[in-house]
GROMACS .gro file of C-alpha atoms in nm:
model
   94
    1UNK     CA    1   8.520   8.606  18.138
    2UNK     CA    2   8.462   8.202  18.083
    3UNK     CA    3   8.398   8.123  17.733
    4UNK     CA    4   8.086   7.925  17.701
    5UNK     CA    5   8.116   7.550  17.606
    6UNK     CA    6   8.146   7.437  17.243
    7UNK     CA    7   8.078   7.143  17.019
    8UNK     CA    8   8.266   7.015  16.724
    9UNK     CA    9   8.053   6.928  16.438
   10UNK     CA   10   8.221   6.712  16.181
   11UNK     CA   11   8.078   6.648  15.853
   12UNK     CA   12   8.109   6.513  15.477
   13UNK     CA   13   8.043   6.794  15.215
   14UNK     CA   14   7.973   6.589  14.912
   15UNK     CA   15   8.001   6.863  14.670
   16UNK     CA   16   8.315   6.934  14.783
   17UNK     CA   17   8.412   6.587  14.910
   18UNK     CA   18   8.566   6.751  15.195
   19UNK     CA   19   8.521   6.661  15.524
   20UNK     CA   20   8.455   6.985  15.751
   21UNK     CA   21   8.453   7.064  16.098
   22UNK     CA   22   8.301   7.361  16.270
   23UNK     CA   23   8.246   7.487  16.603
   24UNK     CA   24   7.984   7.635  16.756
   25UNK     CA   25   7.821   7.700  17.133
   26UNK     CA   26   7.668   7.365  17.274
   27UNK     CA   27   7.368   7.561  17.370
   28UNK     CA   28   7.298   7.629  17.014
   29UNK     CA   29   7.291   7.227  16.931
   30UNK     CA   30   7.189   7.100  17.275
   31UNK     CA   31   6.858   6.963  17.197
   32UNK     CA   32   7.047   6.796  16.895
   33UNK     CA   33   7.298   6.622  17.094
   34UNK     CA   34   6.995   6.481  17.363
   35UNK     CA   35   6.868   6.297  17.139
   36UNK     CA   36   7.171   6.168  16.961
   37UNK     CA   37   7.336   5.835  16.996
   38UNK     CA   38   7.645   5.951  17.211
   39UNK     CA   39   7.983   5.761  17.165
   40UNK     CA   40   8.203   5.846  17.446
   41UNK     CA   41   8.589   5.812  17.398
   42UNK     CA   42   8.762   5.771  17.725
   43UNK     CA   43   9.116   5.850  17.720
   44UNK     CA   44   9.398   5.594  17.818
   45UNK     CA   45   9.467   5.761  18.167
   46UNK     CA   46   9.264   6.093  18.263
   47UNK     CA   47   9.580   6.250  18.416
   48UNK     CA   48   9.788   6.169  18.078
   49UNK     CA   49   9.836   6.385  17.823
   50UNK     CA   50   9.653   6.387  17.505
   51UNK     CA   51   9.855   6.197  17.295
   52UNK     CA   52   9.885   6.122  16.869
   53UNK     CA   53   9.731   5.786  16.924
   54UNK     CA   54   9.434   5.970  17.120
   55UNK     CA   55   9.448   6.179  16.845
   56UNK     CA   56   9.464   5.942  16.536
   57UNK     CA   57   9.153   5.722  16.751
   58UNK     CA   58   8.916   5.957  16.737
   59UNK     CA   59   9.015   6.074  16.410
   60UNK     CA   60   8.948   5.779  16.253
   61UNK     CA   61   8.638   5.718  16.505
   62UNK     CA   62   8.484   6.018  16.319
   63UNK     CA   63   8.542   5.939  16.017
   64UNK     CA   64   8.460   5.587  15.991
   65UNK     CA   65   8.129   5.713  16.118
   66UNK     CA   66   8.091   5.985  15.832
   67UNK     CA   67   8.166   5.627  15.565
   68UNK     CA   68   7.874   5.435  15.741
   69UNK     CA   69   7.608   5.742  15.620
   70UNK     CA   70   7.876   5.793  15.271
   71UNK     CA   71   7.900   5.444  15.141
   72UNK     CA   72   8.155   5.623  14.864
   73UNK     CA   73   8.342   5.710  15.118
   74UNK     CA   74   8.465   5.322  15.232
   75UNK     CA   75   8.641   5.225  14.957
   76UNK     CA   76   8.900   5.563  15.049
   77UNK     CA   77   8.978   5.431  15.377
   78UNK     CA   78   9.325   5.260  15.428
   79UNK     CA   79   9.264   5.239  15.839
   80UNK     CA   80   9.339   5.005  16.016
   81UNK     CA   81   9.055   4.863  16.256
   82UNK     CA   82   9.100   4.611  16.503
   83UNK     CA   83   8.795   4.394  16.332
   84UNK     CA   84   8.705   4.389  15.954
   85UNK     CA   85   8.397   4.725  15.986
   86UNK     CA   86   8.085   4.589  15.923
   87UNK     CA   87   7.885   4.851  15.764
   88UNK     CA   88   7.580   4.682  15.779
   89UNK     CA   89   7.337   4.872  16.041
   90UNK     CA   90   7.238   4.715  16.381
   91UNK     CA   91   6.930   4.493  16.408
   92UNK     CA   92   6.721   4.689  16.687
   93UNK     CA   93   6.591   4.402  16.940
   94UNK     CA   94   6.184   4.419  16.919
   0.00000   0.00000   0.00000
């Protein structure tokens, strides 16, 4: 029996300050992600494996994301991006 697809859903708790992730079936949070900005990360070679620095990308990917809605979250961060982050949100072309 195939398992159905899942989603990871990764998010700040700020009572706990904890980031947490959970997974549930995409059908349950497929109208969510169709109307969601959607960032894909290709990997380096799509035969490769998976490797730590695929790993540690979209690790820090996701949570660089959760500091641009947690401003206290940015002063925390000690990654290393390849351009200062600028936190400051996209002007939307009129």
């Amino acid at each position: 029996m195939t398992k159905p697809p899942r989603a990871a859903i990764v998010f700040y708790d700020e009572d706990t300050q904890e980031f947490k992730v959970c997974n549930v079936q995409r059908s349950k949070v497929q109208p969510l992600i169709e109307r969601a900005t959607v960032m894909p990360v290709p990997l380096d070679d799509h035969d490769a494996t998976i490797t730590d620095e695929d790993a540690r990308r979209l690790g820090g990917m996701v949570m660089l994301m959760q500091g641009h809605t947690n401003p206290e979250l940015r002063d925390r961060f000690r990654i290393t991006t390849e351009r200062p982050m600028n936190w400051e949100s996209p002007q939307r072309p009129e």
